[in-house]
PDB file of C-alpha atoms in Angstrom:
ATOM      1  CA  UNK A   1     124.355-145.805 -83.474  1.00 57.00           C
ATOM      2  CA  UNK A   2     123.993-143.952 -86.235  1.00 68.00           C
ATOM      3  CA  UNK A   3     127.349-143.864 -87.598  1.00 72.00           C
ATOM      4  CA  UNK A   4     127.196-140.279 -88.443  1.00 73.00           C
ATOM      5  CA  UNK A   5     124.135-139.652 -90.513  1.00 74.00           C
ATOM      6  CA  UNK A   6     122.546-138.064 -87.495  1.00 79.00           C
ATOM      7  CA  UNK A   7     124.415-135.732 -85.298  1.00 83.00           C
ATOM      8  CA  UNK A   8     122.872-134.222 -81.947  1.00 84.00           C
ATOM      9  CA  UNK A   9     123.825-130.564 -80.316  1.00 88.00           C
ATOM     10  CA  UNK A  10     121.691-130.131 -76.970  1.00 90.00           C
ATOM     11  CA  UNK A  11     120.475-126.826 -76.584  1.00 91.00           C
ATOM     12  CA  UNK A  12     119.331-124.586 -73.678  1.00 89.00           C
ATOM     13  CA  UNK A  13     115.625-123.303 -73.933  1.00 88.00           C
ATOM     14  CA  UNK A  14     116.712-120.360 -76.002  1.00 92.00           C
ATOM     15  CA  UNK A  15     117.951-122.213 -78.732  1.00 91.00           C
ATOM     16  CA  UNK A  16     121.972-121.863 -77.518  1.00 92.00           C
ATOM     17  CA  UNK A  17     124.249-125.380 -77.983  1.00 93.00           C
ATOM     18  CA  UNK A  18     125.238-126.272 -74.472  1.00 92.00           C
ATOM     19  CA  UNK A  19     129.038-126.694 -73.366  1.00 92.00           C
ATOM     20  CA  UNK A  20     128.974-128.420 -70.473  1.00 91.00           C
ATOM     21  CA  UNK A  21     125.433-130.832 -69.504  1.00 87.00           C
ATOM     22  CA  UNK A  22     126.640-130.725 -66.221  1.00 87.00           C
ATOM     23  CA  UNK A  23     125.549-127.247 -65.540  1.00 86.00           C
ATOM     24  CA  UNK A  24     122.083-128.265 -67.062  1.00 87.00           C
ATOM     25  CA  UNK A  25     121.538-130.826 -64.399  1.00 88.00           C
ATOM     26  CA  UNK A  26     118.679-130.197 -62.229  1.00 88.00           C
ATOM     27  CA  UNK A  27     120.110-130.475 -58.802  1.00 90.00           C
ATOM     28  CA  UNK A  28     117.514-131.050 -55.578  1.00 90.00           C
ATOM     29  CA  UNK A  29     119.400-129.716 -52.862  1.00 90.00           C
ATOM     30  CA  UNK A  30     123.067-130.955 -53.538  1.00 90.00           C
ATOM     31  CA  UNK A  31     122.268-133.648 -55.411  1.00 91.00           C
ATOM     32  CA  UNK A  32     121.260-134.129 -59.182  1.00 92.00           C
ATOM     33  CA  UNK A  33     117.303-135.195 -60.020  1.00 90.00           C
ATOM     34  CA  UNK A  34     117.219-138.234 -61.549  1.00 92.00           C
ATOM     35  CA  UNK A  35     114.490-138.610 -64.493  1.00 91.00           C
ATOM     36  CA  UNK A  36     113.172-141.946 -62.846  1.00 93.00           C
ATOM     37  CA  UNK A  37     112.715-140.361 -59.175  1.00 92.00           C
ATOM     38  CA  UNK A  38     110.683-137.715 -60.853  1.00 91.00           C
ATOM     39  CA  UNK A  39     108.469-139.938 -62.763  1.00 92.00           C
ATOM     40  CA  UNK A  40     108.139-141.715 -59.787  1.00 92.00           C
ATOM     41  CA  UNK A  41     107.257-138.669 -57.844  1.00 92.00           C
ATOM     42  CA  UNK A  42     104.665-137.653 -61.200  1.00 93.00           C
ATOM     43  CA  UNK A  43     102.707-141.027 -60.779  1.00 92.00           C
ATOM     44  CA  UNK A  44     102.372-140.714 -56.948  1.00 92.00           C
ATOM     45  CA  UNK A  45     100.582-136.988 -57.423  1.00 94.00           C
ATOM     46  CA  UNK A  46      97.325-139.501 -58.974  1.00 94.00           C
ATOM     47  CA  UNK A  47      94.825-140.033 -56.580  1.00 93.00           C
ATOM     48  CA  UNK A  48      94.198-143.417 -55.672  1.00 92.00           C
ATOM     49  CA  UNK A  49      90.658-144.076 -57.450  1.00 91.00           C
ATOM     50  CA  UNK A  50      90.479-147.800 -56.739  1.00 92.00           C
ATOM     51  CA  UNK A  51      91.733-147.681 -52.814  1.00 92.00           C
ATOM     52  CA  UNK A  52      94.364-150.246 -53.266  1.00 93.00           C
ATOM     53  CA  UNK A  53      96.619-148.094 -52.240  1.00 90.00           C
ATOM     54  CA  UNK A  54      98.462-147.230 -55.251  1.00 90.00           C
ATOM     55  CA  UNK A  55      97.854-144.332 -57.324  1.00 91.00           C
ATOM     56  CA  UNK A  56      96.124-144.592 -60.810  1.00 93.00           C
ATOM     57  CA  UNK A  57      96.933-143.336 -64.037  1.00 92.00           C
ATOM     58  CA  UNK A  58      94.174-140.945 -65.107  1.00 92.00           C
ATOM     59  CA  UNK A  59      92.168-141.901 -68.391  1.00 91.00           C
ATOM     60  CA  UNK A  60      93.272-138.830 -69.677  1.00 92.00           C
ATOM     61  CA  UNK A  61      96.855-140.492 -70.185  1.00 88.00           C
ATOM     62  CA  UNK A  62      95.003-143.530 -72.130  1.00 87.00           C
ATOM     63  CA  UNK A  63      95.536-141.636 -75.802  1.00 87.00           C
ATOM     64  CA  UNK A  64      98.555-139.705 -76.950  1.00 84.00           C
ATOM     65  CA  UNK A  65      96.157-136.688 -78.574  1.00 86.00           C
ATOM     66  CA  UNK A  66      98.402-137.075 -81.396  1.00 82.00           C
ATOM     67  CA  UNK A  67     101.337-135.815 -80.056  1.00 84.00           C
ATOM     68  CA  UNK A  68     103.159-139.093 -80.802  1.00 80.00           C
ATOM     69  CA  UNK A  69     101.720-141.077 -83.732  1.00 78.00           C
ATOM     70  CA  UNK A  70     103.744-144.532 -83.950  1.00 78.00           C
ATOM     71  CA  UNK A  71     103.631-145.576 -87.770  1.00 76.00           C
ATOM     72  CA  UNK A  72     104.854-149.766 -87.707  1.00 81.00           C
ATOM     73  CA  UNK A  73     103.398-150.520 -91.212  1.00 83.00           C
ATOM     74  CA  UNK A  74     105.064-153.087 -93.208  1.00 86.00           C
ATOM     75  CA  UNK A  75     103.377-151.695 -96.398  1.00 87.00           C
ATOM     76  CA  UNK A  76     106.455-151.402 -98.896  1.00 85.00           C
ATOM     77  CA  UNK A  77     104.183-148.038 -99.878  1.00 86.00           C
ATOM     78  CA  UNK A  78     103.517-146.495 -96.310  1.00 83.00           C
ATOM     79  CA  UNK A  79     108.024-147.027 -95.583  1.00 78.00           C
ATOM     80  CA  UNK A  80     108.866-144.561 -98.603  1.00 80.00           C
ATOM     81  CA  UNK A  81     105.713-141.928 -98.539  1.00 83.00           C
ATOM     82  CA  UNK A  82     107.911-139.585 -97.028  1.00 81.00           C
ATOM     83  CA  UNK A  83     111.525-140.307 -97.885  1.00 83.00           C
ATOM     84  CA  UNK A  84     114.596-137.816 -95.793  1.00 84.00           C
ATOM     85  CA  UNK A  85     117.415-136.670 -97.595  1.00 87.00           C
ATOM     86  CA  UNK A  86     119.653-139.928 -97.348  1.00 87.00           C
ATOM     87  CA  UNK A  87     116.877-142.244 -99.043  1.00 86.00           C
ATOM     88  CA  UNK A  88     116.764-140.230-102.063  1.00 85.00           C
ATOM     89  CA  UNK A  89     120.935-139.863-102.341  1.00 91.00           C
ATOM     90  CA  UNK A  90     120.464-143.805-101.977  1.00 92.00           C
ATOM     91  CA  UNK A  91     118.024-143.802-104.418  1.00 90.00           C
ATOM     92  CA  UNK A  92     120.180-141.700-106.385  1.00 94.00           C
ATOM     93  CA  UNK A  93     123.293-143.320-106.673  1.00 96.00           C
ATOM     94  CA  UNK A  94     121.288-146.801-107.288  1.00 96.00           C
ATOM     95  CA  UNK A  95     119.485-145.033-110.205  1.00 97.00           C
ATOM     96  CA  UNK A  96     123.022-144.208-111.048  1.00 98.00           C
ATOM     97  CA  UNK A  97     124.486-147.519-110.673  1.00 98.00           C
ATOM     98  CA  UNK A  98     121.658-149.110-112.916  1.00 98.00           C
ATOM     99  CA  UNK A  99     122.173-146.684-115.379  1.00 98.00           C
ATOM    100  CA  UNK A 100     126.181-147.471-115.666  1.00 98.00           C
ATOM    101  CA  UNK A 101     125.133-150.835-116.221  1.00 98.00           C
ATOM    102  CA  UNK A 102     122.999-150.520-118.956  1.00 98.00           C
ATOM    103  CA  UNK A 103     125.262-148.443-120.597  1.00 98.00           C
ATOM    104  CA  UNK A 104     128.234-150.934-120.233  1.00 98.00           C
ATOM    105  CA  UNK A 105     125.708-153.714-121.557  1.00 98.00           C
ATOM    106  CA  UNK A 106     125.016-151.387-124.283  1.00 97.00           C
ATOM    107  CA  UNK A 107     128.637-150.852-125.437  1.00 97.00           C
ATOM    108  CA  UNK A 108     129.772-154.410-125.263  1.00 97.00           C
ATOM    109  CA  UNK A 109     126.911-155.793-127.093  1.00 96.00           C
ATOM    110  CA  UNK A 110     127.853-152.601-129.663  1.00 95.00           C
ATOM    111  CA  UNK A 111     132.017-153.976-129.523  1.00 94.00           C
ATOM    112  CA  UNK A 112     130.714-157.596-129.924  1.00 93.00           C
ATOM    113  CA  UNK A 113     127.999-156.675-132.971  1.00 92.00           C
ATOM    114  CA  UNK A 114     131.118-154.928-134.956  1.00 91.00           C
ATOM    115  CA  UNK A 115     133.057-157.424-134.376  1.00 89.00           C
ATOM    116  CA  UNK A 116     130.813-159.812-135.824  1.00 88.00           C
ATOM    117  CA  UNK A 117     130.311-157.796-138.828  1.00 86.00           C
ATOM    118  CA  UNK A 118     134.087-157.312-138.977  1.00 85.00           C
ATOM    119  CA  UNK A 119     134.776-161.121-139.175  1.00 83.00           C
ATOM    120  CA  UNK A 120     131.980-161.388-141.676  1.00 79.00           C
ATOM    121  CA  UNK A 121     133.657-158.833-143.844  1.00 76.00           C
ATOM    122  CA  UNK A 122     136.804-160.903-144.018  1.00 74.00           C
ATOM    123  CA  UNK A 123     135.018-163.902-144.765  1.00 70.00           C
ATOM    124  CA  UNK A 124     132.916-162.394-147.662  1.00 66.00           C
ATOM    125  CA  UNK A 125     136.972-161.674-149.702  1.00 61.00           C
TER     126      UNK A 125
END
């Protein structure tokens, strides 16, 4: 889930939101086409190279011609190259969080150093 940081709208092929996915279906006869039974139906069009008697992917298939390039580094580096717009509010309201701290630090060390001199002030009459 994506608890509401990503929100879908299916659209037809000319860009328009659909209503209603059931009119999208695409129906074989009276009944709708499964994804699986056309996969299934997609492998079985390979010829069978080996004569086992079960089609074979063709090499062809073997590389993705970088249509889909999987990126599973664990380099701290490679995760925020290319940050979306949620990292950098995140990064944001840390900065922003630090920053209130600091500045509290700041002002009670400030309260606690006039106080000091205060007390001292006192003492010295």
């Amino acid at each position: 889930m994506s608890y509401g940081l990503l929100s879908l709208e299916p659209k037809d092929r000319d860009g328009n939101p659909i209503e209603n996915l059931e009119d999208q279906a695409i129906m074989e006869g009276d009944r709708e086409l499964k994804a699986w039974d056309a996969i299934a139906r997609y492998m079985q069009s390979f010829e069978d190279t080996d004569g086992d008697g079960i089609a074979n992917v063709p090499e062809y298939y073997e590389t993705t011609h970088g249509r889909k390039v999987v990126e599973d580094s664990r380099n701290i580096i490679d995760l925020v190259k290319q940050p979306n717009k949620f990292s950098a509010m995140i990064t944001g309201i840390c900065l922003i969080f630090i920053v209130i701290i600091v500045l509290v630090v700041f002002l009670i060390r400030r309260m606690i150093r006039r106080i000091k001199v205060r007390k001292g002030k006192k003492n010295s009459k």
